Amino acid sequence: MAQILIIDDHDSMREGLDLLLRRRGHTTHVAENGARGMAVLEETGMDLVITDLKMSEMDGLEVLEAVRGRYPETEVLLITAYGTIETAVRAMKLGATDFLTKPFSSEEFAVKVERLIKAKEERERLRRENRSLRVENTYLKERDEGHEAKYGEIVGESAPMQRVFRWIERVARSESTVMVYGESGTGKELVARAIHAGSGRKSGPFVRVNCGALSDSLLDSELFGHEKGAFTGAERRRRGRFELANGGTLFLDEVATVAPQTQVRLLRVLQERELERVGGEDTIPVDVRIIAATNLTPEELLDGNGFRQDLFYRLHVVPLTLPPLRMRKEDVPVLVHHFIDKLRERTCSPVRSVTQAALERLAEYEWPGNVRELENVVEQALVLADGPELDADDLPPFGMRGDTLATGPDPMLDSEGTDLNRVVEGMEERLLRQALSRAQGVKAEAARLLGLKPSALYYKLEKYGIES
Ligand SMILES: Nc1ncnc2c1ncn2[C@@H]1O[C@H](COP(=O)(O)OP(=O)(O)OP(=O)(O)O)[C@@H](O)[C@H]1O
Ligand SMILES: [Mg+2]
């Protein structure tokens, strides 16, 4: 049902129309002159304004012009006295949706109003559909239907990413150990999940261990489990991630950080496919497919970083290196569309599409934080933008990663000036997210990285609505 405003300086006419429309279930507002009517419009958006033509002060044509100028989505129905057809024609030229000449029956009036409202709803529906089609058309339609099932959330049209997709498909079916290389934020975890999802083990568990987030001794018992009393605090026997991943895939993330003693244990499991829990003597067989990941290169891994060569060759069986985003900038548009689609609900954003200018600006940047950094920038833009189309101006300041901040260029003040608070808040939010991500979500550590008291960090996370 519609929101309708009736403007007429004749009380009986205004009240009669009002009653008629309310009986049909519409929400109505009334005003006895144009100025009052405009004030009502200011407060409440209307689907339809019905106005008499001849009124003292602001007449119907002036109302029409004002509504057209300020509320282009609102329909206007003019009511004219018999014999002023010329004015009616003028009104249509000025953009009235329709007019009705007096005298008219209540039936005529009702039919006309319903028709106007239906037409307006239909137009809005089409507009909404068009918008979402525009987002979808750009990439979804081009993706074959099985894409998502096969590769999860990974998107990319560039030649390097097409190679990655083919590679995933081939490797998934095998049981081989996989080593995924790639800079931070290139999608290593997504690839690991896609391999699992495409494998014969897909109905088994996918278990991730972030080797970089755990202390050496904790990692040991996390991976291999422990027996009761194996060390102080081991009050119960506990199964490790290898056992939990039985029949599925174990993803060893940030494997380069594993301590020497744990490397030896890992090597043994990879060779023998069996393990002993920490403090235990029983040998437990494991049926697990291993995928490991690191943001070092193979050379760096072998080159004096304390990584055992024998373990390296056990992991580096089928290697894959994910290309950094700066080497495949043609993927920026599909990624941006993908993130708009993925994040717009969570951010309650009105954004449905993105302009060419915005895409070009995003493609100019080198993205040292790769896809993750791009995703963060799009998320911020979605939060900040207030229209349906994301333009270059809606983009938050980017290229100000914490690690380039000290040496990077100062943010420039251009001729139009800037909004200092917005820039500073944008930076603050980015640094908070980075610190949290680097601290693997451990807030105390993130606070330390930022030189903040934990309480100050909590306050800021709350302020920006960041969840670790
Ligand atoms: N090709 C892609 N398509 C869609 N989303 C992607 C793609 N690559 C990365 N992402 C997104 O970017 C973010 C980072 O990806 P992911 O965690 O897999 O990176 P990573 O290589 O493991 O990074 P790190 O080494 O920092 O852990 C995630 O939110 C992921 O969904
Ligand atoms: Mg990762």
mmCIF file of C-alpha atoms in Angstrom, residues 99 118 130 154 174 303 333 346 356:
data_model
loop_
_atom_site.group_PDB
_atom_site.id
_atom_site.type_symbol
_atom_site.label_atom_id
_atom_site.label_comp_id
_atom_site.label_asym_id
_atom_site.label_seq_id
_atom_site.Cartn_x
_atom_site.Cartn_y
_atom_site.Cartn_z
ATOM 1 C CA PHE A 99 -4.206 14.439 -14.509
ATOM 2 C CA LYS A 118 1.018 -0.229 -9.820
ATOM 3 C CA ASN A 130 18.528 -4.152 -13.166
ATOM 4 C CA ILE A 154 37.859 -18.197 -5.358
ATOM 5 C CA SER A 174 45.067 -37.018 -6.061
ATOM 6 C CA ASP A 303 67.765 -20.832 2.737
ATOM 7 C CA PRO A 333 36.969 -5.801 -11.292
ATOM 8 C CA ARG A 346 26.827 -7.625 6.366
ATOM 9 C CA GLN A 356 34.525 2.441 -14.172
#
